[in-house]
Short mmCIF file of C-alpha atoms and ligand atoms in Angstrom, two decimals:
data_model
loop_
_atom_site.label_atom_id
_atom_site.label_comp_id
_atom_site.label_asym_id
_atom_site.label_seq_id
_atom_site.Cartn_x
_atom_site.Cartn_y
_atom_site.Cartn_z
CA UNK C 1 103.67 157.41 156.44
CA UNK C 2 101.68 155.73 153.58
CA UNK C 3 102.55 151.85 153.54
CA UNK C 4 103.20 150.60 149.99
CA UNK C 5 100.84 146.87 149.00
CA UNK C 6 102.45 144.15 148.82
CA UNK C 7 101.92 142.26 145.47
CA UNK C 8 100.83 138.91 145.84
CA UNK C 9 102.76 137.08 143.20
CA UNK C 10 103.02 133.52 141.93
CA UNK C 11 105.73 131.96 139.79
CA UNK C 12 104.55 129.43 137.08
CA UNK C 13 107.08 126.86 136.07
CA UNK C 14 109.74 126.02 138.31
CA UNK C 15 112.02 125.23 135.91
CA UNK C 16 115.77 126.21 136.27
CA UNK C 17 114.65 130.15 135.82
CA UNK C 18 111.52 130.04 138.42
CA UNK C 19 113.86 128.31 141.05
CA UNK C 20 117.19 129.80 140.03
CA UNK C 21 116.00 133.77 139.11
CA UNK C 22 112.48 134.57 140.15
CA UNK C 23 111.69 132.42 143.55
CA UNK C 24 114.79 133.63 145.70
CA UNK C 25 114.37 137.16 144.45
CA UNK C 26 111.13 137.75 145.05
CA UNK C 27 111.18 136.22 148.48
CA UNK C 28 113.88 138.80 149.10
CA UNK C 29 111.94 141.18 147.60
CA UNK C 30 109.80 143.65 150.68
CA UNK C 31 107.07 144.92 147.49
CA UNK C 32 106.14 140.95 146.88
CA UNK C 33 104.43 138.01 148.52
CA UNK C 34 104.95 134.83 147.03
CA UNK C 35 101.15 132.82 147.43
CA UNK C 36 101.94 130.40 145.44
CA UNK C 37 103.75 128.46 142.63
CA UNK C 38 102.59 126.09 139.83
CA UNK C 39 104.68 123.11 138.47
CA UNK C 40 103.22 120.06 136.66
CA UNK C 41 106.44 117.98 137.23
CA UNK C 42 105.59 116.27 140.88
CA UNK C 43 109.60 115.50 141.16
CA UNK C 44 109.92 119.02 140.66
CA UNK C 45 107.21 120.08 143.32
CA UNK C 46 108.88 118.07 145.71
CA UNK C 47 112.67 119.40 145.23
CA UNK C 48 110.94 122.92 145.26
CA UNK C 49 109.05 122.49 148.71
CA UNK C 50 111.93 121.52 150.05
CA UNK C 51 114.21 124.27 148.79
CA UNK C 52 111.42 127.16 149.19
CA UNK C 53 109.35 125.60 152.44
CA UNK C 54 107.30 128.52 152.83
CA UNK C 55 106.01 128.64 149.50
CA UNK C 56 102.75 126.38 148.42
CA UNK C 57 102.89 124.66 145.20
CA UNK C 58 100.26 123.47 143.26
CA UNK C 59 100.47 121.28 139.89
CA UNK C 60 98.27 123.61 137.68
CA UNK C 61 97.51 127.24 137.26
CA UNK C 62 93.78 126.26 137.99
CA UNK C 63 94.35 125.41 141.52
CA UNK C 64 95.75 129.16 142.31
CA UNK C 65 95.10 131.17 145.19
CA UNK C 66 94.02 134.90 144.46
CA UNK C 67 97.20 136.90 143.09
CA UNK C 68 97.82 140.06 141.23
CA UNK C 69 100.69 139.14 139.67
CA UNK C 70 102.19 135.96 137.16
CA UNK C 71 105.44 135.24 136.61
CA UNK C 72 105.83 132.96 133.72
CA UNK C 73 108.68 130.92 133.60
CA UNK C 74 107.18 127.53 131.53
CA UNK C 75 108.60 126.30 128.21
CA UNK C 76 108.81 128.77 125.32
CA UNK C 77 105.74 126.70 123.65
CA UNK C 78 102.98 127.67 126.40
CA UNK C 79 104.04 131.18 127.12
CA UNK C 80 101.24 132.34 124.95
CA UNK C 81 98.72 129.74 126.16
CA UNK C 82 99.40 130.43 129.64
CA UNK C 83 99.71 134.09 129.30
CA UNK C 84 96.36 134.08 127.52
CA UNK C 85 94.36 132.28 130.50
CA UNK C 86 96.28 133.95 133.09
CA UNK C 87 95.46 137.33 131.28
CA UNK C 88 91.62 136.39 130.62
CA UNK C 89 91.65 136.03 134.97
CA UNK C 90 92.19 140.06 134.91
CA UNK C 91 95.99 139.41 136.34
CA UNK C 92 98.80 141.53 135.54
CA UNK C 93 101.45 138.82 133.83
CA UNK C 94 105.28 138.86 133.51
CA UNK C 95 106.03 136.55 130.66
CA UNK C 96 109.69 135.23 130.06
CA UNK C 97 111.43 135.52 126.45
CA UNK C 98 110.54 134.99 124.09
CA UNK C 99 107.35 135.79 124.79
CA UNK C 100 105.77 134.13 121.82
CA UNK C 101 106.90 132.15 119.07
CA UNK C 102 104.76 133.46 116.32
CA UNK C 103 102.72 136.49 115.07
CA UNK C 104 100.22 134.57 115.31
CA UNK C 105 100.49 133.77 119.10
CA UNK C 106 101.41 137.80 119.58
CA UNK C 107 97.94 138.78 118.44
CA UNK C 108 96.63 136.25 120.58
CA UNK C 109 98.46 137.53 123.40
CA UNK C 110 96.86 141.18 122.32
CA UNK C 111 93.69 139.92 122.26
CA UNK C 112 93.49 138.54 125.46
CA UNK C 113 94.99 141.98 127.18
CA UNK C 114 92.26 143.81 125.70
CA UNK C 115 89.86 141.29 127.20
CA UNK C 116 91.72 142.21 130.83
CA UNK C 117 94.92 141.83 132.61
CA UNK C 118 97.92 143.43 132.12
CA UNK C 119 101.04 142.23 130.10
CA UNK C 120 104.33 142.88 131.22
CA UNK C 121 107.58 141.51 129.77
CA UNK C 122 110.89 142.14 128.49
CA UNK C 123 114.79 141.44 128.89
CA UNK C 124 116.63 142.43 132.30
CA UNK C 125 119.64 143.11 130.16
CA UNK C 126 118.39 146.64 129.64
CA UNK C 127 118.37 147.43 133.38
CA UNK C 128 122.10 146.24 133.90
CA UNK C 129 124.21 148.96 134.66
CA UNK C 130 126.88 148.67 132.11
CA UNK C 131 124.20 148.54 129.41
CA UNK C 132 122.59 151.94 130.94
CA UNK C 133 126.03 153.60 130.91
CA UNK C 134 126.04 152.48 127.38
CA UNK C 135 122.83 153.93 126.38
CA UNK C 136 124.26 157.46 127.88
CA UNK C 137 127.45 157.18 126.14
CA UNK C 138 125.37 156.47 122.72
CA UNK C 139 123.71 159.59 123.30
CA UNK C 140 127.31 161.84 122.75
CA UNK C 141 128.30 159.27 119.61
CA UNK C 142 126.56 161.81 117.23
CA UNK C 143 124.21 160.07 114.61
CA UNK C 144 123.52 156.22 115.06
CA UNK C 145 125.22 154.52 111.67
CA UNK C 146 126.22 150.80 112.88
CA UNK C 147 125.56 148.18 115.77
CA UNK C 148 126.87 144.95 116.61
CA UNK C 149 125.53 142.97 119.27
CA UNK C 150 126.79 139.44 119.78
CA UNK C 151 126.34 137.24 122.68
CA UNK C 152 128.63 134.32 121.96
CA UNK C 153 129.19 131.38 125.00
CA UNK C 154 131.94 129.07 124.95
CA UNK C 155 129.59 126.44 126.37
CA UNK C 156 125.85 127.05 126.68
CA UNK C 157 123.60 124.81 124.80
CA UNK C 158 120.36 124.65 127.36
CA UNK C 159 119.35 120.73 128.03
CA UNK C 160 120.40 119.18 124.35
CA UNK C 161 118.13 117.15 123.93
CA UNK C 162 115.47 118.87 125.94
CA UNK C 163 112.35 120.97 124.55
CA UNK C 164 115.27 123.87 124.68
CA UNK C 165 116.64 121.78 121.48
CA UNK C 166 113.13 121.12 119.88
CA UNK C 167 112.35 123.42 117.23
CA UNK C 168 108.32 122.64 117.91
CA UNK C 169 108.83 123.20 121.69
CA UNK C 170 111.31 126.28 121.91
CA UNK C 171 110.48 128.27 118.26
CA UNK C 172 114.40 127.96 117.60
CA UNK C 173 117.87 127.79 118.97
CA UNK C 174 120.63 130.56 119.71
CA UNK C 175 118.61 133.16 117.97
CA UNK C 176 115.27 132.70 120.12
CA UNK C 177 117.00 132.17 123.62
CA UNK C 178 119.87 134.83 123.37
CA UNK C 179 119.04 137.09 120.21
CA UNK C 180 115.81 138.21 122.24
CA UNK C 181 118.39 139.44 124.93
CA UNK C 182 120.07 141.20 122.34
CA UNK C 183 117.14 142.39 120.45
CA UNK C 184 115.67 143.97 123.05
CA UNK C 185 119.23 145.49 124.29
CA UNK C 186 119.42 147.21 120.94
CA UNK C 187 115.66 148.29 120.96
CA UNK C 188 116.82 151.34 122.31
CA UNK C 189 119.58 152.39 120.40
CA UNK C 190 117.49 151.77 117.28
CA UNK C 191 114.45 153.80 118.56
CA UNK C 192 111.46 153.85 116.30
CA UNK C 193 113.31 153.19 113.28
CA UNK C 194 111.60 150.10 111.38
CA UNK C 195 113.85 147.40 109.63
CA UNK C 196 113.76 147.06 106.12
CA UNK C 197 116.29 144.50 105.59
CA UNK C 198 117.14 141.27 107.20
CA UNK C 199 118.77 138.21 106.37
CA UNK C 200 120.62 135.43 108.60
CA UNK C 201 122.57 132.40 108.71
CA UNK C 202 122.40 129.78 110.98
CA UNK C 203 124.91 126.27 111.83
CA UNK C 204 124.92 123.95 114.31
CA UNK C 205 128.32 122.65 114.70
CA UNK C 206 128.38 122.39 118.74
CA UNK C 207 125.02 121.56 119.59
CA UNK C 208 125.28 117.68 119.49
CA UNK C 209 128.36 117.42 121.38
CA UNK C 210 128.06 116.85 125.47
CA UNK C 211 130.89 119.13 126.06
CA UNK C 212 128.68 122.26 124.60
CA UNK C 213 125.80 121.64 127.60
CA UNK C 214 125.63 124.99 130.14
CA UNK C 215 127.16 123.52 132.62
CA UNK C 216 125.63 125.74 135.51
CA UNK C 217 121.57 124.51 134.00
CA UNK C 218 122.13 120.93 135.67
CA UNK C 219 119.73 120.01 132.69
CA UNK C 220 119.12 116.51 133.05
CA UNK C 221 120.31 114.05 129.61
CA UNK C 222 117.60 113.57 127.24
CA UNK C 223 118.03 111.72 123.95
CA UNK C 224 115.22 114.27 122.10
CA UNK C 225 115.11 115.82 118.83
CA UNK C 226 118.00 118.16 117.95
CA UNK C 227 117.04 120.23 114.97
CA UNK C 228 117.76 124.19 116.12
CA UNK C 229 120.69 126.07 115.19
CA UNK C 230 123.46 127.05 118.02
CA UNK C 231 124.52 129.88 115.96
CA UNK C 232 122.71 132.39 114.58
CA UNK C 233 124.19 135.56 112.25
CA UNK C 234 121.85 138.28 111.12
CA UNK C 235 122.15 141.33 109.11
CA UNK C 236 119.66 143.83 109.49
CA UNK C 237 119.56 147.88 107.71
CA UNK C 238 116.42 150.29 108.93
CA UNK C 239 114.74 152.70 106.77
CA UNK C 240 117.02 155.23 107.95
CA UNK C 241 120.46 153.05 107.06
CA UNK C 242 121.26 152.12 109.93
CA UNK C 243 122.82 148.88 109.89
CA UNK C 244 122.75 146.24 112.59
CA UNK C 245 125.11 143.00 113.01
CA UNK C 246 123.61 140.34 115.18
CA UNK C 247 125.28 137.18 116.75
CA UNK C 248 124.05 134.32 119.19
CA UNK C 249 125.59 131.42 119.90
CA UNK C 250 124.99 129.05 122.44
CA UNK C 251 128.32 127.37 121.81
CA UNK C 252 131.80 128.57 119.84
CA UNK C 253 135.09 128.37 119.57
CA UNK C 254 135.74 131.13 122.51
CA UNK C 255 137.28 129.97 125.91
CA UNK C 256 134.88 132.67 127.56
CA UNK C 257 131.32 133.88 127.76
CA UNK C 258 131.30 137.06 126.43
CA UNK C 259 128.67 139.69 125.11
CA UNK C 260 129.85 142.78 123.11
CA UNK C 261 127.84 145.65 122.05
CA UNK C 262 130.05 148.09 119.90
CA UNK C 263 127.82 151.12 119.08
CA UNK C 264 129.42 153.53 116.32
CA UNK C 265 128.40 156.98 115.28
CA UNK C 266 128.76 159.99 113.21
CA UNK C 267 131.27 161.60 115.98
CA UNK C 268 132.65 158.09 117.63
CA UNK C 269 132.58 154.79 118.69
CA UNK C 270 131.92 152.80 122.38
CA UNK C 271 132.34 149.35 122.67
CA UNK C 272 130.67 147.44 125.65
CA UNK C 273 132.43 143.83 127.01
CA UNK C 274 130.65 142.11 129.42
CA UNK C 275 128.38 138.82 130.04
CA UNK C 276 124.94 138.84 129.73
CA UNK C 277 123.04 135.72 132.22
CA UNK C 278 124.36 133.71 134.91
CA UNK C 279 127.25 131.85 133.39
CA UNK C 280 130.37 131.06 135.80
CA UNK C 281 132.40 131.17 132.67
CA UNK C 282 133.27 134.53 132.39
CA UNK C 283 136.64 136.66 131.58
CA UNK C 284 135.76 138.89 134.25
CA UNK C 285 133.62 142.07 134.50
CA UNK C 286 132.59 144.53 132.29
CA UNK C 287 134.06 147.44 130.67
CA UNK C 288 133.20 149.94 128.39
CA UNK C 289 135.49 152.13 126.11
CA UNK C 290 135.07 155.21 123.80
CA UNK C 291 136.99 156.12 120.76
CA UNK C 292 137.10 159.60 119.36
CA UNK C 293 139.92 160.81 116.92
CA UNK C 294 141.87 157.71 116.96
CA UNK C 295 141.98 157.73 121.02
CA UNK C 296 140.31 154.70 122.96
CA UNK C 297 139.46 155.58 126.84
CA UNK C 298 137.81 153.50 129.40
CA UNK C 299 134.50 154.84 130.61
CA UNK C 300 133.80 154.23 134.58
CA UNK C 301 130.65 151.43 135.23
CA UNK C 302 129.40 150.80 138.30
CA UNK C 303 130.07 147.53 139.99
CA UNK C 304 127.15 145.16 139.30
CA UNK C 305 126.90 141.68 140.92
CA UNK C 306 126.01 139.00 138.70
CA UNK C 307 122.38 139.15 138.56
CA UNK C 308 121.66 142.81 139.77
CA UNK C 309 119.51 143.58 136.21
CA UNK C 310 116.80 140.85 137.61
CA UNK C 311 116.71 142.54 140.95
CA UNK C 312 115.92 145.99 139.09
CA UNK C 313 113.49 144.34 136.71
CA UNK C 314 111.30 143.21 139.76
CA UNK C 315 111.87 147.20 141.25
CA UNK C 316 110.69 148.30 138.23
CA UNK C 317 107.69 146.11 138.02
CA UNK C 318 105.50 147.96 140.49
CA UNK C 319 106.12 151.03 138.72
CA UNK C 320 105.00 149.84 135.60
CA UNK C 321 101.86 148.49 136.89
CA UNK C 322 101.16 152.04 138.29
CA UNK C 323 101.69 153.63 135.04
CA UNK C 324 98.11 153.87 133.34
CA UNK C 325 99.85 153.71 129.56
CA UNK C 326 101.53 150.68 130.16
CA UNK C 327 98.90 147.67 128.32
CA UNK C 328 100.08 146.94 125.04
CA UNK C 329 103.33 148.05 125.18
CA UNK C 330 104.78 144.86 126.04
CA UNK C 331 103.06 143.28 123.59
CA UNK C 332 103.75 145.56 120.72
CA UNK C 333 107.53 145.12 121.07
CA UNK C 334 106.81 141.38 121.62
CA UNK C 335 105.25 141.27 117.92
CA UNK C 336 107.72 143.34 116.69
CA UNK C 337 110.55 140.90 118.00
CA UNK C 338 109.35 137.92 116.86
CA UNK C 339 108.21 139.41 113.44
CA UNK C 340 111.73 140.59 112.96
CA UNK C 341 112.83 136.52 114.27
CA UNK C 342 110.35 135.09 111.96
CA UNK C 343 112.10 137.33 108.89
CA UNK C 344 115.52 136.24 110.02
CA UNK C 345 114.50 132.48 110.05
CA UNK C 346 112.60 132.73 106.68
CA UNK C 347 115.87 134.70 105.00
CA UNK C 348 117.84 131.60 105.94
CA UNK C 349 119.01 129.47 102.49
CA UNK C 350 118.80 126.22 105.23
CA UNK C 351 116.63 127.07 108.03
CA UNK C 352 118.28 123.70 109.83
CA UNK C 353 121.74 123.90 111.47
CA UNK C 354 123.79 121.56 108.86
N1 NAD V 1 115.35 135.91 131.45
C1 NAD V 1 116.35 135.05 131.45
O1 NAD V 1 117.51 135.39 131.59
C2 NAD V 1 116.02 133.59 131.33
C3 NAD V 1 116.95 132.64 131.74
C4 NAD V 1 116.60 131.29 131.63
C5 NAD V 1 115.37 130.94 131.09
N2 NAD V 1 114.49 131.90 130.68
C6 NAD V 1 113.21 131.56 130.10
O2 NAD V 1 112.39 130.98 131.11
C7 NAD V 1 111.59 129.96 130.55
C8 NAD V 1 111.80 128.68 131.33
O3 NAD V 1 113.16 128.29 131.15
P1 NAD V 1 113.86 127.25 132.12
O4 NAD V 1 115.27 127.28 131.80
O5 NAD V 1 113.41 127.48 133.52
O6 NAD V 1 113.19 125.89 131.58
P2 NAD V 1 112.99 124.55 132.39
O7 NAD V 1 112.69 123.49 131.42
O8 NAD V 1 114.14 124.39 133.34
O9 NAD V 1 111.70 124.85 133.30
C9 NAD V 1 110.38 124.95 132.82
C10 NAD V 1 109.46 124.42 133.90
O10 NAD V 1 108.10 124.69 133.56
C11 NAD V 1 107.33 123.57 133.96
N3 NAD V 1 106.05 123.59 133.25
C12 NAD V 1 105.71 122.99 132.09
N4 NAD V 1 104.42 123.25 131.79
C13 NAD V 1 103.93 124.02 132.78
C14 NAD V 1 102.65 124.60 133.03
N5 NAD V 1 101.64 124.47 132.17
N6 NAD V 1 102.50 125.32 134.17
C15 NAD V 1 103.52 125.48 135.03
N7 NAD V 1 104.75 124.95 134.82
C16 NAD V 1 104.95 124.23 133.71
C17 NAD V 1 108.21 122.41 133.61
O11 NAD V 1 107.80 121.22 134.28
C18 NAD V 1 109.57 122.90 134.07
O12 NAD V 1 109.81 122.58 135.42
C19 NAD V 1 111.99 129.84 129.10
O13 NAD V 1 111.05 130.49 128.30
C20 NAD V 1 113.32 130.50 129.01
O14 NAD V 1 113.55 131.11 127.75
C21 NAD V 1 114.81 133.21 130.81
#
């Protein structure tokens, strides 16, 4: 019997994602070992010793022990930074979305992985089940004409107030935090085809307002700036007219958290209802439906617990480290995200929620 490494891991930033996603998952998980975590805050480092007593935390990513893997969980502003000098070490690196904020920062990030070190990154939405089954069911839908992908919350708005809120901090609002999600749900479907159009409108009618706050975050108040949009609407068309309707909102008019993703093809149409992230606020689960010929069906998922796509994002880490094609390819679809954000912010007639 051939016994399998463990990978000794550290999480950086133990923010609401490195204590509420990453730390209890990979402690759970038999393929890691957690050496170490890094958190500036020293309130922070205290709440987290206490909560994760076996794990050592230090205050900077200078003072960590040998790992092999990264997990980057800071504020959308340092991913890059961080990334780079973790990189530049030689370490394979799993950097949160968005994993930069400009092109500029992407080619920085591509830079350093040439220099050494492995970049790995990318939404869990794609390994949740009901978004698999939907990838199958696109497959029978006959030629790819039209997408919409929306992930609209009731409540959501991440720490108002906060660097979430802070245009020079997060790199946006809705359409940074969420439409990454969704981008990289509809990567997919879209394939290689390459966008030729894209325009997008953005408001901020919730953001301001207490009652708009996610809830489950615990984000402490902050009085800081507020100049990102909480909704975001983009249009995009491919070279190959394909057309693809985009929505992110951190806050709405629903009652629910929801997340659609209505495919439609040459030969039919699905329609996937669900809830992408963590939020308690949900109608219920999933479900998926077909229509062919003017008949809707239901289409069988299997049952996913909140959370499952993160556990199969950290199963499929290992194999992507084995796989010797795998530098640059997190990186290329990094650029090509936050190209296509960068397009959709520029397109905007007022790039500031009203
Ligand atoms: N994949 C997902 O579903 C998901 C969900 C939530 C958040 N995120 C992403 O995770 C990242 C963190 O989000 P969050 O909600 O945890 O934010 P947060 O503000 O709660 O936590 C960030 C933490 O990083 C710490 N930090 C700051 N500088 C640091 C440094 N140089 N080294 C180490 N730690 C540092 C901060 O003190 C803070 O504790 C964001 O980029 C966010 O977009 C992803």
């Amino acid at each position: 019997m051939t016994t399998v490494a463990t990978i000794r891991t550290a999480v950086v930033g133990l923010g609401w994602a490195g204590r509420a996603i990453w730390l209890p998952r990979l402690l759970g998980h038999p393929r890691y070992q957690v050496v170490a975590a890094v958190e500036p805050h020293s309130g922070v480092r205290e709440a987290a010793a206490a909560e994760f007593p076996g794990v050592p935390v230090v205050s900077s990513v200078d003072e960590l022990p040998p790992v092999d893997l990264a997990i980057v969980a800071v504020p959308n502003h340092l991913h890059a930074t961080v990334a780079c000098g973790l990189l530049a070490r030689g370490l394979a690196v799993f950097v949160e979305k968005p994993v930069c904020l400009t092109s500029a920062e992407a080619d920085r990030l591509a830079a350093a992985e040439r220099g050494g070190g492995v970049l790995l990154a990318g939404s869990a939405a794609r390994y949740r089940g009901d978004v698999g089954a939907l990838y199958a069911l696109a497959a029978t839908l006959g030629p790819l004409r039209h997408l919409e992908a929306e992930w609209v919350r009731a409540q959501g708005v991440p720490g108002a107030g906060g660097w979430f809120t802070d245009r020079s901090r997060s790199g946006g609002g809705a359409l940074v935090d969420l439409g990454w999600h969704l981008l990289d749900t509809v990567g997919p479907l879209l394939g290689p085809a390459v966008i030729e159009q894209a325009a997008a409108s953005f408001s901020g009618d919730f953001i301001a307002a207490k009652s708009a706050e996610a809830g489950w975050r615990g984000d402490a108040a902050a009085n800081g700036t507020i100049d990102v949009e909480d909704t975001a609407r983009g249009f995009l068309v491919t070279d190959t007219g394909v057309s693809v309707a985009l929505r992110a909102s951190w806050a709405s008019h629903e009652t629910y958290d929801s997340t659609r993703i209505r495919v439609s093809g040459g030969a039919g149409e699905a329609l996937l209802t669900c809830t992408f992230g963590f939020s308690p606020n949900r109608a219920g689960g999933s479900a998926l439906t077909v229509t062919r010929h003017g008949r809707t069906e239901p289409v069988e998922l299997p049952a996913d617990a909140v959370g499952a796509e993160y556990d199969r994002q950290l199963d499929d880490i290992p194999v992507l480290l084995a796989d010797p094609a795998i530098r640059g390819r997190a990186v290329e679809q990094a650029a090509a995200t936050i190209a296509l954000i960068e397009r959709l912010y520029a397109s905007a007639r007022t790039p500031q929620p009203a």
